[in-house]
Amino acid sequence: MPHLDLPFDPTCCLIDGVWSKPVAQETIELINPSDGQILCHIAKGGAADIDAAVLSSQTAFYGKWGHTPAADRGRALSKLGRLILENVEFLATLEALDVGKPLEQARADAVALARYMEFYGGASDKVHGETIPYQDGYTVYTLREAHGVTGHIIPWNYPMQIIGRSVGAALAMGNACVLKPAEEACLTALAFANLAIEAGLPKGALNVVPGLGPEAGAALCGHPGIHHMSFTGSVATGRRIQATAAQNVIPVTLELGGKSPQLVFEDADIDAALPFLVNAGIQNAGQTCSASSRILVHKSRYKEVTDRMAQRYSTLIVRPAKEDGDIGPLISVRQKAIVEGFLEKGSDLTLCAKGSLHPDAPKGGCYVLPHLFADVSADHALAQEEIFGPVQVLIPFETEAEVIAIANGTDYGLVASIWTKDGARQMRLAKKLRSGQIFVNNYGAGGGVELPFGGRGLSGHGREKGFEALYGFSSLKTVASYHG
Ligand code: NAI
Ligand code: MG
């Protein structure tokens, strides 16, 4: 086990401002997916720890944190953003070790986390209610109030970005948060919490309880003391979360991934598109909710796009995270098995190119080669189901109506992009595609924290990021005052 120099004890939960061992004193092994070795142990929190965390957050919400003026909340978040920026290298290194993502991508996530704190720090005092003209003798206005205690269950693929967009927005609105990070990758969540203490966030504003999903996660989601639940992860767990939250009739935000397409029309600038076509599929080894796993190409450009993507794929080298290649390992042996299962389901397809594994990559690492399949029919499992690995399918189309049907023809609807110079088509398609975000002649817009994000269909509901998240993390109250 390597020596990790951490400024906190990862076998502890952060409860009420104190790092404390879970009640059951148990731990979970954290694996470095680049070599399969144990990285360290983290706390295995359970229901009793969640109880303590929720109680602490309730106390904070009805006490100091709940009475902190919006401008001061914002100042604390802005300070946290500065501390994160000062610690980018440290955070990126932890994330690379824990998640297996190439250092450069981990660095971008750390900078994004800082950006979320800057954005939400600046926004916390800018969310206003309205006055509403009403009958004679009345003054009516609305107040935007925090929900109270918010629960946050996050996955392992982008811990920092997802903490930023959910915990950042919730804190900005004055909620007190209980965060349950993923059992597969948890170190940056703990490091974030440690920096939050340094930034002066009062105790209980943020509690963190690492643990298993069915234990700590289920206990948090079903806790009668929480008022809002934010979840990012699988559809199966999302369904469970929503059903559990229904028992306490609390709102949920669900972000459950997708099968996001890029539509390449006959007039597309292929030179400009190419890096996006490939990178959106292989970033974080394809373990991205908004990964673009379907490339839909007009027949007139199909061969050109296929050849050029195949050429790029044949140069992709999979390496350990610290070597900062195009692609690192997948998160776990389990995720590798899921993706290999899909590759098996694709054994009837035309494999047009794949990447290679660096010969020095450790044997125990969770490596899967990137695969590009051509001429895939739109109803094939690889064109319908979320793979969550470095696998993309190419599908040819002839008409605009046909490509709209293909693009909208999955159960998901998270992100879509349109590559065309035709302005009318850009606007038409932006309306017709069933998706939470649409990109025109780009993909992802650099991940902008300002841009509301969320899904339709099985991709989930509710919006995080941007100002929209602040509305989701608050409750609207209407006050009608009769004064004659
Ligand atoms: P998961 O949805 O089971 O795990 C995500 C989070 O939910 C983790 O923190 C986990 O501890 C928690 N969780 C699990 N079961 C729970 C329960 N019963 N109650 C409360 N919380 C619970 O996802 P998993 O197993 O890590 O990945 C499986 C698949 O899910 C992937 O192959 C991928 O397709 C999808 N996924 C999508 C993500 C996205 O960004 N939308 C992120 C992670 C996974
Ligand atoms: Mg790990």
Short mmCIF file of C-alpha atoms and ligand atoms in Angstrom, two decimals:
data_model
loop_
_atom_site.label_atom_id
_atom_site.label_comp_id
_atom_site.label_asym_id
_atom_site.label_seq_id
_atom_site.Cartn_x
_atom_site.Cartn_y
_atom_site.Cartn_z
CA MET A 1 0.00 0.00 0.00
CA PRO A 2 1.58 3.36 -0.99
CA HIS A 3 1.90 6.04 1.63
CA LEU A 4 -0.71 8.70 1.01
CA ASP A 5 0.07 11.95 2.71
CA LEU A 6 -3.42 13.12 3.61
CA PRO A 7 -4.28 16.05 5.88
CA PHE A 8 -7.26 14.06 7.23
CA ASP A 9 -7.93 10.49 8.30
CA PRO A 10 -9.81 8.78 5.44
CA THR A 11 -11.20 6.14 7.80
CA CYS A 12 -13.29 8.89 9.40
CA CYS A 13 -16.53 10.63 8.53
CA LEU A 14 -16.83 14.39 8.88
CA ILE A 15 -19.65 14.87 11.35
CA ASP A 16 -20.42 18.16 13.04
CA GLY A 17 -17.07 19.62 12.12
CA VAL A 18 -15.07 16.72 13.56
CA TRP A 19 -13.38 13.81 11.80
CA SER A 20 -14.74 10.80 13.64
CA LYS A 21 -14.66 7.03 13.11
CA PRO A 22 -17.93 5.47 12.04
CA VAL A 23 -19.93 3.96 14.91
CA ALA A 24 -19.33 0.42 13.63
CA GLN A 25 -15.58 1.19 13.30
CA GLU A 26 -15.55 -0.47 9.89
CA THR A 27 -13.63 0.43 6.74
CA ILE A 28 -13.78 -0.19 2.99
CA GLU A 29 -10.73 -0.84 0.81
CA LEU A 30 -10.15 1.82 -1.80
CA ILE A 31 -8.55 0.40 -4.92
CA ASN A 32 -6.25 2.19 -7.33
CA PRO A 33 -7.70 1.06 -10.67
CA SER A 34 -4.42 1.75 -12.50
CA ASP A 35 -2.75 -1.22 -10.76
CA GLY A 36 -5.49 -3.00 -8.81
CA GLN A 37 -3.63 -2.40 -5.53
CA ILE A 38 -5.19 -1.13 -2.31
CA LEU A 39 -4.78 2.65 -2.17
CA CYS A 40 -6.00 3.14 1.39
CA HIS A 41 -9.02 2.41 3.58
CA ILE A 42 -11.99 4.69 3.96
CA ALA A 43 -14.77 4.82 6.53
CA LYS A 44 -17.70 2.47 6.06
CA GLY A 45 -20.41 4.65 7.52
CA GLY A 46 -23.86 3.27 8.23
CA ALA A 47 -27.31 4.28 9.42
CA ALA A 48 -26.08 5.47 12.84
CA ASP A 49 -23.53 7.79 11.22
CA ILE A 50 -26.16 9.12 8.83
CA ASP A 51 -28.42 9.81 11.84
CA ALA A 52 -25.64 11.80 13.48
CA ALA A 53 -24.88 13.66 10.24
CA VAL A 54 -28.51 14.61 9.63
CA LEU A 55 -28.92 15.78 13.23
CA SER A 56 -25.79 17.92 12.85
CA SER A 57 -27.07 19.44 9.61
CA GLN A 58 -30.47 20.13 11.18
CA THR A 59 -28.77 21.90 14.05
CA ALA A 60 -26.64 23.92 11.62
CA PHE A 61 -29.65 24.81 9.50
CA TYR A 62 -31.74 26.01 12.44
CA GLY A 63 -28.65 27.56 14.02
CA LYS A 64 -25.54 29.34 12.78
CA TRP A 65 -25.47 28.33 9.12
CA GLY A 66 -29.18 28.91 8.59
CA HIS A 67 -28.81 32.42 9.96
CA THR A 68 -25.72 33.31 7.96
CA PRO A 69 -26.55 36.16 5.55
CA ALA A 70 -26.44 35.22 1.87
CA ALA A 71 -23.44 37.48 1.20
CA ASP A 72 -21.45 35.76 3.96
CA ARG A 73 -22.38 32.32 2.66
CA GLY A 74 -21.11 33.48 -0.70
CA ARG A 75 -17.89 34.75 0.83
CA ALA A 76 -17.26 31.38 2.49
CA LEU A 77 -17.83 29.56 -0.81
CA SER A 78 -15.57 32.00 -2.67
CA LYS A 79 -12.84 31.41 -0.09
CA LEU A 80 -13.32 27.67 -0.51
CA GLY A 81 -12.91 28.19 -4.26
CA ARG A 82 -9.58 29.95 -3.67
CA LEU A 83 -8.36 27.15 -1.40
CA ILE A 84 -9.32 24.60 -4.03
CA LEU A 85 -7.33 26.52 -6.65
CA GLU A 86 -4.32 26.51 -4.33
CA ASN A 87 -4.69 22.74 -4.01
CA VAL A 88 -5.36 21.77 -7.62
CA GLU A 89 -2.30 19.55 -7.91
CA PHE A 90 -3.03 17.74 -4.67
CA LEU A 91 -6.70 17.19 -5.57
CA ALA A 92 -5.84 16.10 -9.11
CA THR A 93 -3.29 13.59 -7.84
CA LEU A 94 -5.80 12.09 -5.42
CA GLU A 95 -8.45 11.86 -8.13
CA ALA A 96 -6.05 10.28 -10.60
CA LEU A 97 -5.05 7.63 -8.05
CA ASP A 98 -8.59 6.98 -6.89
CA VAL A 99 -10.63 7.16 -10.11
CA GLY A 100 -7.88 6.23 -12.57
CA LYS A 101 -8.46 9.29 -14.73
CA PRO A 102 -5.50 10.82 -16.54
CA LEU A 103 -3.92 13.63 -14.51
CA GLU A 104 -4.81 16.33 -17.00
CA GLN A 105 -8.50 15.39 -16.80
CA ALA A 106 -8.31 15.23 -13.00
CA ARG A 107 -6.75 18.69 -12.98
CA ALA A 108 -9.61 20.02 -15.11
CA ASP A 109 -12.09 18.55 -12.61
CA ALA A 110 -10.32 20.28 -9.69
CA VAL A 111 -10.39 23.60 -11.52
CA ALA A 112 -14.08 23.04 -12.30
CA LEU A 113 -14.74 22.42 -8.60
CA ALA A 114 -13.12 25.77 -7.83
CA ARG A 115 -15.22 27.41 -10.57
CA TYR A 116 -18.41 26.03 -9.02
CA MET A 117 -17.48 27.58 -5.68
CA GLU A 118 -16.68 30.91 -7.38
CA PHE A 119 -19.92 30.85 -9.37
CA TYR A 120 -22.16 29.82 -6.50
CA GLY A 121 -20.23 32.00 -4.08
CA GLY A 122 -21.03 34.97 -6.29
CA ALA A 123 -24.62 33.91 -6.89
CA SER A 124 -25.75 33.19 -3.34
CA ASP A 125 -26.96 36.77 -2.71
CA LYS A 126 -28.47 37.21 -6.17
CA VAL A 127 -31.46 34.90 -6.00
CA HIS A 128 -34.48 37.07 -5.39
CA GLY A 129 -38.18 36.67 -4.96
CA GLU A 130 -40.70 38.80 -6.86
CA THR A 131 -43.51 41.16 -6.12
CA ILE A 132 -46.74 40.20 -7.83
CA PRO A 133 -49.41 42.76 -8.76
CA TYR A 134 -52.65 41.55 -7.18
CA GLN A 135 -56.03 42.81 -6.05
CA ASP A 136 -56.49 46.22 -4.49
CA GLY A 137 -55.45 46.21 -0.85
CA TYR A 138 -52.85 43.43 -1.18
CA THR A 139 -49.10 43.31 -1.47
CA VAL A 140 -47.90 39.95 -2.68
CA TYR A 141 -44.33 38.79 -2.86
CA THR A 142 -42.36 35.58 -3.02
CA LEU A 143 -39.46 34.39 -0.91
CA ARG A 144 -36.90 31.84 -2.01
CA GLU A 145 -35.93 29.81 1.00
CA ALA A 146 -33.55 26.92 1.54
CA HIS A 147 -35.16 23.50 1.76
CA GLY A 148 -33.32 22.74 4.99
CA VAL A 149 -31.16 19.61 5.02
CA THR A 150 -30.23 18.30 1.59
CA GLY A 151 -28.90 14.81 0.86
CA HIS A 152 -26.29 14.30 -1.86
CA ILE A 153 -25.41 10.84 -3.16
CA ILE A 154 -22.73 11.03 -5.82
CA PRO A 155 -20.97 8.51 -8.07
CA TRP A 156 -17.29 7.82 -8.63
CA ASN A 157 -16.81 9.12 -12.17
CA TYR A 158 -16.59 12.88 -11.51
CA PRO A 159 -16.63 13.29 -7.74
CA MET A 160 -15.29 16.84 -7.80
CA GLN A 161 -17.54 18.17 -10.54
CA ILE A 162 -20.63 16.60 -9.06
CA ILE A 163 -19.86 17.90 -5.57
CA GLY A 164 -19.40 21.32 -7.13
CA ARG A 165 -22.69 21.39 -8.95
CA SER A 166 -24.85 19.88 -6.22
CA VAL A 167 -23.27 20.69 -2.85
CA GLY A 168 -22.06 24.08 -4.14
CA ALA A 169 -25.53 25.18 -5.22
CA ALA A 170 -27.22 23.76 -2.13
CA LEU A 171 -24.84 25.57 0.23
CA ALA A 172 -25.21 28.81 -1.72
CA MET A 173 -28.95 28.74 -1.00
CA GLY A 174 -28.28 28.12 2.70
CA ASN A 175 -29.09 24.43 2.90
CA ALA A 176 -27.05 22.21 5.20
CA CYS A 177 -25.72 19.22 3.28
CA VAL A 178 -25.10 15.57 4.02
CA LEU A 179 -22.87 14.06 1.36
CA LYS A 180 -22.48 10.31 0.74
CA PRO A 181 -19.64 9.84 -1.75
CA ALA A 182 -19.21 6.65 -3.77
CA GLU A 183 -17.46 3.72 -2.15
CA GLU A 184 -15.21 3.31 -5.22
CA ALA A 185 -13.77 6.84 -5.11
CA CYS A 186 -14.06 9.08 -2.14
CA LEU A 187 -10.79 10.88 -1.42
CA THR A 188 -11.50 14.20 -3.12
CA ALA A 189 -14.86 14.41 -1.33
CA LEU A 190 -13.00 14.14 1.97
CA ALA A 191 -10.33 16.60 0.81
CA PHE A 192 -13.08 19.03 -0.23
CA ALA A 193 -14.69 18.73 3.20
CA ASN A 194 -11.35 19.39 4.85
CA LEU A 195 -10.89 22.55 2.78
CA ALA A 196 -14.45 23.60 3.65
CA ILE A 197 -13.48 23.57 7.34
CA GLU A 198 -10.42 25.69 6.49
CA ALA A 199 -12.64 28.10 4.56
CA GLY A 200 -14.65 28.65 7.74
CA LEU A 201 -17.86 26.85 6.88
CA PRO A 202 -19.57 26.39 10.25
CA LYS A 203 -19.86 22.87 11.61
CA GLY A 204 -22.81 20.93 10.27
CA ALA A 205 -23.15 23.00 7.08
CA LEU A 206 -21.47 20.04 5.39
CA ASN A 207 -21.34 16.52 6.80
CA VAL A 208 -19.70 13.70 4.86
CA VAL A 209 -20.41 10.02 5.46
CA PRO A 210 -18.61 7.59 3.15
CA GLY A 211 -20.13 4.12 2.95
CA LEU A 212 -21.87 1.57 0.79
CA GLY A 213 -24.90 2.50 -1.29
CA PRO A 214 -27.38 0.05 0.22
CA GLU A 215 -26.24 1.01 3.74
CA ALA A 216 -25.20 4.64 4.18
CA GLY A 217 -26.82 5.70 0.87
CA ALA A 218 -30.17 4.05 1.59
CA ALA A 219 -30.15 5.40 5.15
CA LEU A 220 -29.56 8.95 3.91
CA CYS A 221 -32.17 8.82 1.20
CA GLY A 222 -34.83 7.38 3.51
CA HIS A 223 -34.04 9.64 6.45
CA PRO A 224 -37.11 11.57 7.61
CA GLY A 225 -34.86 14.52 8.51
CA ILE A 226 -33.83 15.42 4.97
CA HIS A 227 -35.81 17.79 2.78
CA HIS A 228 -34.33 17.29 -0.69
CA MET A 229 -32.32 14.53 -2.34
CA SER A 230 -29.82 14.99 -5.15
CA PHE A 231 -28.58 11.84 -6.85
CA THR A 232 -26.27 11.13 -9.76
CA GLY A 233 -25.68 7.53 -10.81
CA SER A 234 -27.37 4.54 -12.39
CA VAL A 235 -30.99 4.29 -13.50
CA ALA A 236 -31.58 1.31 -11.20
CA THR A 237 -30.37 3.15 -8.12
CA GLY A 238 -32.13 6.33 -9.24
CA ARG A 239 -35.45 4.49 -9.30
CA ARG A 240 -34.80 3.22 -5.77
CA ILE A 241 -33.88 6.70 -4.59
CA GLN A 242 -37.05 8.20 -6.04
CA ALA A 243 -39.23 5.46 -4.56
CA THR A 244 -37.62 5.91 -1.14
CA ALA A 245 -37.85 9.69 -1.30
CA ALA A 246 -41.55 9.30 -2.11
CA GLN A 247 -42.11 7.85 1.37
CA ASN A 248 -41.10 11.19 2.87
CA VAL A 249 -42.55 13.16 -0.08
CA ILE A 250 -39.37 15.10 -0.70
CA PRO A 251 -38.21 16.46 -4.07
CA VAL A 252 -35.44 14.60 -5.86
CA THR A 253 -33.02 15.60 -8.56
CA LEU A 254 -31.91 12.61 -10.60
CA GLU A 255 -29.07 12.64 -13.13
CA LEU A 256 -28.86 9.16 -14.56
CA GLY A 257 -26.64 9.20 -17.61
CA GLY A 258 -27.51 8.80 -21.25
CA LYS A 259 -26.89 7.64 -24.77
CA SER A 260 -26.01 11.00 -26.19
CA PRO A 261 -25.69 11.40 -29.96
CA GLN A 262 -23.68 13.69 -32.21
CA LEU A 263 -25.40 14.41 -35.53
CA VAL A 264 -23.00 15.05 -38.41
CA PHE A 265 -24.71 16.55 -41.46
CA GLU A 266 -23.50 16.69 -45.04
CA ASP A 267 -22.27 20.29 -44.64
CA ALA A 268 -20.41 19.70 -41.34
CA ASP A 269 -16.88 20.98 -40.79
CA ILE A 270 -15.33 17.58 -40.16
CA ASP A 271 -11.94 19.02 -39.21
CA ALA A 272 -13.59 20.96 -36.41
CA ALA A 273 -15.86 18.08 -35.41
CA LEU A 274 -13.33 15.29 -35.30
CA PRO A 275 -11.68 15.95 -31.91
CA PHE A 276 -15.13 16.32 -30.32
CA LEU A 277 -16.51 13.22 -32.00
CA VAL A 278 -13.78 11.09 -30.45
CA ASN A 279 -13.03 12.88 -27.17
CA ALA A 280 -16.66 12.99 -26.11
CA GLY A 281 -16.65 9.21 -26.26
CA ILE A 282 -13.34 8.45 -24.56
CA GLN A 283 -13.01 11.17 -21.95
CA ASN A 284 -12.70 9.56 -18.52
CA ALA A 285 -12.59 6.24 -20.40
CA GLY A 286 -16.19 6.78 -21.48
CA GLN A 287 -17.41 6.81 -17.87
CA THR A 288 -19.20 10.10 -18.32
CA CYS A 289 -22.94 10.66 -17.94
CA SER A 290 -22.85 12.94 -20.97
CA ALA A 291 -20.48 10.72 -22.98
CA SER A 292 -21.29 10.74 -26.68
CA SER A 293 -21.62 7.06 -27.48
CA ARG A 294 -23.55 7.43 -30.76
CA ILE A 295 -22.15 9.14 -33.84
CA LEU A 296 -24.85 9.62 -36.49
CA VAL A 297 -23.37 10.60 -39.86
CA HIS A 298 -24.96 11.60 -43.15
CA LYS A 299 -24.28 8.98 -45.84
CA SER A 300 -22.37 11.48 -48.00
CA ARG A 301 -19.74 11.97 -45.26
CA TYR A 302 -20.01 8.58 -43.61
CA LYS A 303 -16.90 6.96 -45.08
CA GLU A 304 -14.79 10.04 -44.45
CA VAL A 305 -15.87 10.31 -40.79
CA THR A 306 -15.51 6.57 -40.22
CA ASP A 307 -12.01 6.50 -41.69
CA ARG A 308 -10.85 9.54 -39.77
CA MET A 309 -12.29 8.37 -36.45
CA ALA A 310 -10.77 4.92 -37.04
CA GLN A 311 -7.41 6.52 -37.73
CA ARG A 312 -7.59 8.40 -34.42
CA TYR A 313 -8.73 5.29 -32.53
CA SER A 314 -5.76 3.32 -33.82
CA THR A 315 -3.44 5.87 -32.12
CA LEU A 316 -5.19 5.77 -28.72
CA ILE A 317 -3.05 4.26 -25.99
CA VAL A 318 -4.47 3.19 -22.67
CA ARG A 319 -2.13 3.87 -19.75
CA PRO A 320 -2.07 4.28 -15.97
CA ALA A 321 -3.59 7.56 -14.82
CA LYS A 322 -0.34 9.16 -13.69
CA GLU A 323 1.16 8.76 -17.16
CA ASP A 324 -1.53 11.07 -18.43
CA GLY A 325 -2.39 9.38 -21.70
CA ASP A 326 -5.62 9.60 -23.68
CA ILE A 327 -7.35 6.97 -21.60
CA GLY A 328 -6.80 5.50 -18.16
CA PRO A 329 -8.32 2.38 -16.62
CA LEU A 330 -12.00 1.96 -15.77
CA ILE A 331 -12.96 2.47 -12.16
CA SER A 332 -13.21 -1.15 -11.06
CA VAL A 333 -13.08 -4.81 -11.99
CA ARG A 334 -16.89 -4.72 -11.90
CA GLN A 335 -17.13 -1.83 -14.37
CA LYS A 336 -14.59 -3.56 -16.63
CA ALA A 337 -16.79 -6.68 -16.62
CA ILE A 338 -19.87 -4.58 -17.51
CA VAL A 339 -18.08 -3.01 -20.48
CA GLU A 340 -16.61 -6.33 -21.62
CA GLY A 341 -20.14 -7.73 -21.51
CA PHE A 342 -21.16 -5.02 -23.99
CA LEU A 343 -18.17 -5.80 -26.21
CA GLU A 344 -19.36 -9.39 -26.28
CA LYS A 345 -22.86 -8.23 -27.23
CA GLY A 346 -21.15 -6.34 -30.06
CA SER A 347 -19.33 -9.39 -31.41
CA ASP A 348 -21.78 -9.44 -34.36
CA LEU A 349 -20.83 -5.86 -35.30
CA THR A 350 -18.17 -4.44 -37.61
CA LEU A 351 -15.25 -3.39 -35.44
CA CYS A 352 -13.62 -0.63 -37.41
CA ALA A 353 -10.81 0.27 -35.01
CA LYS A 354 -9.54 -0.11 -31.49
CA GLY A 355 -6.80 1.35 -29.35
CA SER A 356 -3.95 -0.42 -27.63
CA LEU A 357 -2.67 -0.99 -24.11
CA HIS A 358 0.71 0.42 -23.20
CA PRO A 359 3.02 -2.57 -22.62
CA ASP A 360 4.10 -1.25 -19.22
CA ALA A 361 0.55 -0.96 -17.86
CA PRO A 362 0.34 -2.99 -14.63
CA LYS A 363 -1.35 -6.35 -15.06
CA GLY A 364 -3.87 -5.81 -12.23
CA GLY A 365 -5.25 -2.57 -13.73
CA CYS A 366 -8.88 -2.31 -14.92
CA TYR A 367 -8.01 -1.62 -18.54
CA VAL A 368 -10.39 -1.85 -21.48
CA LEU A 369 -9.32 -0.87 -24.99
CA PRO A 370 -11.38 1.78 -26.76
CA HIS A 371 -13.57 0.24 -29.47
CA LEU A 372 -15.20 1.92 -32.46
CA PHE A 373 -17.98 0.03 -34.26
CA ALA A 374 -19.34 0.96 -37.69
CA ASP A 375 -22.66 0.38 -39.52
CA VAL A 376 -24.52 -0.25 -36.30
CA SER A 377 -28.27 -0.50 -36.51
CA ALA A 378 -30.08 1.99 -34.30
CA ASP A 379 -31.86 -0.72 -32.32
CA HIS A 380 -28.75 -2.73 -31.44
CA ALA A 381 -28.00 -3.01 -27.70
CA LEU A 382 -24.77 -1.03 -28.20
CA ALA A 383 -26.77 1.78 -29.78
CA GLN A 384 -29.47 1.72 -27.10
CA GLU A 385 -27.93 0.99 -23.70
CA GLU A 386 -25.54 3.07 -21.65
CA ILE A 387 -22.15 1.32 -21.80
CA PHE A 388 -20.08 3.59 -19.56
CA GLY A 389 -16.82 2.60 -21.20
CA PRO A 390 -14.70 3.76 -24.17
CA VAL A 391 -17.02 2.42 -26.86
CA GLN A 392 -18.66 4.37 -29.68
CA VAL A 393 -20.96 3.30 -32.49
CA LEU A 394 -21.30 4.88 -35.94
CA ILE A 395 -24.74 4.95 -37.54
CA PRO A 396 -25.35 6.26 -41.08
CA PHE A 397 -28.48 8.27 -42.00
CA GLU A 398 -29.97 9.82 -45.12
CA THR A 399 -32.64 12.34 -44.16
CA GLU A 400 -33.19 14.86 -41.39
CA ALA A 401 -36.41 13.15 -40.32
CA GLU A 402 -34.59 9.83 -40.09
CA VAL A 403 -31.76 11.20 -37.94
CA ILE A 404 -34.18 12.93 -35.58
CA ALA A 405 -35.97 9.63 -35.09
CA ILE A 406 -32.68 7.82 -34.43
CA ALA A 407 -31.39 10.53 -32.09
CA ASN A 408 -34.64 10.51 -30.10
CA GLY A 409 -34.99 6.75 -30.34
CA THR A 410 -33.51 5.72 -27.00
CA ASP A 411 -34.97 5.89 -23.50
CA TYR A 412 -32.46 8.61 -22.58
CA GLY A 413 -32.21 12.34 -23.31
CA LEU A 414 -29.25 14.09 -21.70
CA VAL A 415 -27.08 15.77 -24.34
CA ALA A 416 -27.03 15.98 -28.14
CA SER A 417 -24.88 17.85 -30.59
CA ILE A 418 -25.51 19.02 -34.16
CA TRP A 419 -22.73 19.55 -36.67
CA THR A 420 -24.02 21.67 -39.56
CA LYS A 421 -23.45 25.12 -41.05
CA ASP A 422 -27.15 25.49 -41.94
CA GLY A 423 -28.57 27.98 -39.43
CA ALA A 424 -32.19 27.03 -40.00
CA ARG A 425 -31.38 23.38 -39.44
CA GLN A 426 -29.48 24.23 -36.25
CA MET A 427 -32.56 25.92 -34.82
CA ARG A 428 -35.02 23.30 -36.07
CA LEU A 429 -33.02 20.44 -34.65
CA ALA A 430 -32.34 22.20 -31.36
CA LYS A 431 -36.12 22.21 -30.87
CA LYS A 432 -36.81 18.71 -32.09
CA LEU A 433 -34.18 16.79 -30.16
CA ARG A 434 -35.40 15.40 -26.86
CA SER A 435 -32.51 16.33 -24.64
CA GLY A 436 -31.54 18.48 -21.66
CA GLN A 437 -28.66 20.17 -23.47
CA ILE A 438 -28.03 20.79 -27.17
CA PHE A 439 -24.67 21.80 -28.58
CA VAL A 440 -24.29 23.32 -32.02
CA ASN A 441 -20.92 22.82 -33.71
CA ASN A 442 -19.27 21.77 -30.45
CA TYR A 443 -19.81 19.23 -27.74
CA GLY A 444 -20.04 20.08 -24.06
CA ALA A 445 -19.11 23.77 -24.35
CA GLY A 446 -16.13 23.09 -22.09
CA GLY A 447 -18.41 21.87 -19.32
CA GLY A 448 -19.52 25.42 -18.37
CA VAL A 449 -20.70 25.62 -14.76
CA GLU A 450 -23.11 28.37 -15.83
CA LEU A 451 -25.09 26.05 -18.10
CA PRO A 452 -28.14 24.24 -16.66
CA PHE A 453 -27.77 20.51 -17.02
CA GLY A 454 -30.08 17.54 -16.63
CA GLY A 455 -32.10 15.00 -18.49
CA ARG A 456 -35.35 13.84 -20.02
CA GLY A 457 -36.67 10.29 -19.87
CA LEU A 458 -34.36 7.79 -18.18
CA SER A 459 -31.64 10.45 -18.02
CA GLY A 460 -33.52 11.83 -15.03
CA HIS A 461 -35.17 15.08 -14.03
CA GLY A 462 -34.37 18.33 -12.32
CA ARG A 463 -31.55 20.66 -13.32
CA GLU A 464 -28.18 21.26 -11.75
CA LYS A 465 -25.51 23.80 -12.72
CA GLY A 466 -26.11 27.46 -13.51
CA PHE A 467 -28.74 29.56 -11.76
CA GLU A 468 -31.32 26.89 -12.38
CA ALA A 469 -29.76 24.73 -9.65
CA LEU A 470 -30.35 27.50 -7.14
CA TYR A 471 -34.06 27.34 -7.87
CA GLY A 472 -34.00 23.57 -7.43
CA PHE A 473 -32.19 23.83 -4.13
CA SER A 474 -34.76 26.27 -2.76
CA SER A 475 -38.44 26.39 -2.03
CA LEU A 476 -40.69 29.23 -3.16
CA LYS A 477 -42.98 30.82 -0.62
CA THR A 478 -45.78 33.23 -1.61
CA VAL A 479 -46.72 35.91 0.90
CA ALA A 480 -50.02 37.74 0.36
CA SER A 481 -50.40 40.65 2.75
CA TYR A 482 -53.77 42.43 3.06
CA HIS A 483 -53.46 45.97 4.26
CA GLY A 484 -56.64 47.50 2.86
P1 NAI B 1 -24.83 3.39 -8.60
O1 NAI B 1 -25.95 4.22 -9.08
O2 NAI B 1 -25.20 2.13 -7.89
O3 NAI B 1 -23.93 4.24 -7.56
C1 NAI B 1 -23.92 5.65 -7.51
C2 NAI B 1 -24.05 6.09 -6.05
O4 NAI B 1 -25.26 5.58 -5.51
C3 NAI B 1 -22.93 5.59 -5.14
O5 NAI B 1 -22.60 6.60 -4.20
C4 NAI B 1 -23.58 4.42 -4.43
O6 NAI B 1 -23.01 4.15 -3.17
C5 NAI B 1 -25.00 4.90 -4.28
N1 NAI B 1 -25.99 3.83 -4.11
C6 NAI B 1 -25.97 2.58 -4.64
N2 NAI B 1 -27.04 1.88 -4.22
C7 NAI B 1 -27.76 2.70 -3.43
C8 NAI B 1 -28.98 2.55 -2.71
N3 NAI B 1 -29.67 1.41 -2.70
N4 NAI B 1 -29.44 3.61 -2.01
C9 NAI B 1 -28.77 4.77 -2.00
N5 NAI B 1 -27.61 4.97 -2.63
C10 NAI B 1 -27.10 3.94 -3.35
O7 NAI B 1 -23.88 3.14 -9.83
P2 NAI B 1 -22.67 2.10 -10.01
O8 NAI B 1 -23.08 0.78 -9.47
O9 NAI B 1 -21.45 2.69 -9.43
O10 NAI B 1 -22.51 2.02 -11.59
C11 NAI B 1 -23.35 1.19 -12.39
C12 NAI B 1 -23.73 1.88 -13.67
O11 NAI B 1 -24.41 3.08 -13.39
C13 NAI B 1 -22.58 2.31 -14.57
O12 NAI B 1 -22.17 1.26 -15.40
C14 NAI B 1 -23.20 3.44 -15.35
O13 NAI B 1 -23.92 2.95 -16.45
C15 NAI B 1 -24.16 4.07 -14.38
N6 NAI B 1 -23.60 5.27 -13.73
C16 NAI B 1 -23.97 6.50 -14.18
C17 NAI B 1 -23.41 7.63 -13.65
C18 NAI B 1 -23.76 9.00 -14.14
O14 NAI B 1 -22.92 9.89 -14.11
N7 NAI B 1 -24.97 9.26 -14.54
C19 NAI B 1 -22.39 7.57 -12.60
C20 NAI B 1 -22.10 6.22 -12.15
C21 NAI B 1 -22.69 5.13 -12.72
MG MG B 2 -10.83 3.76 -6.28
#
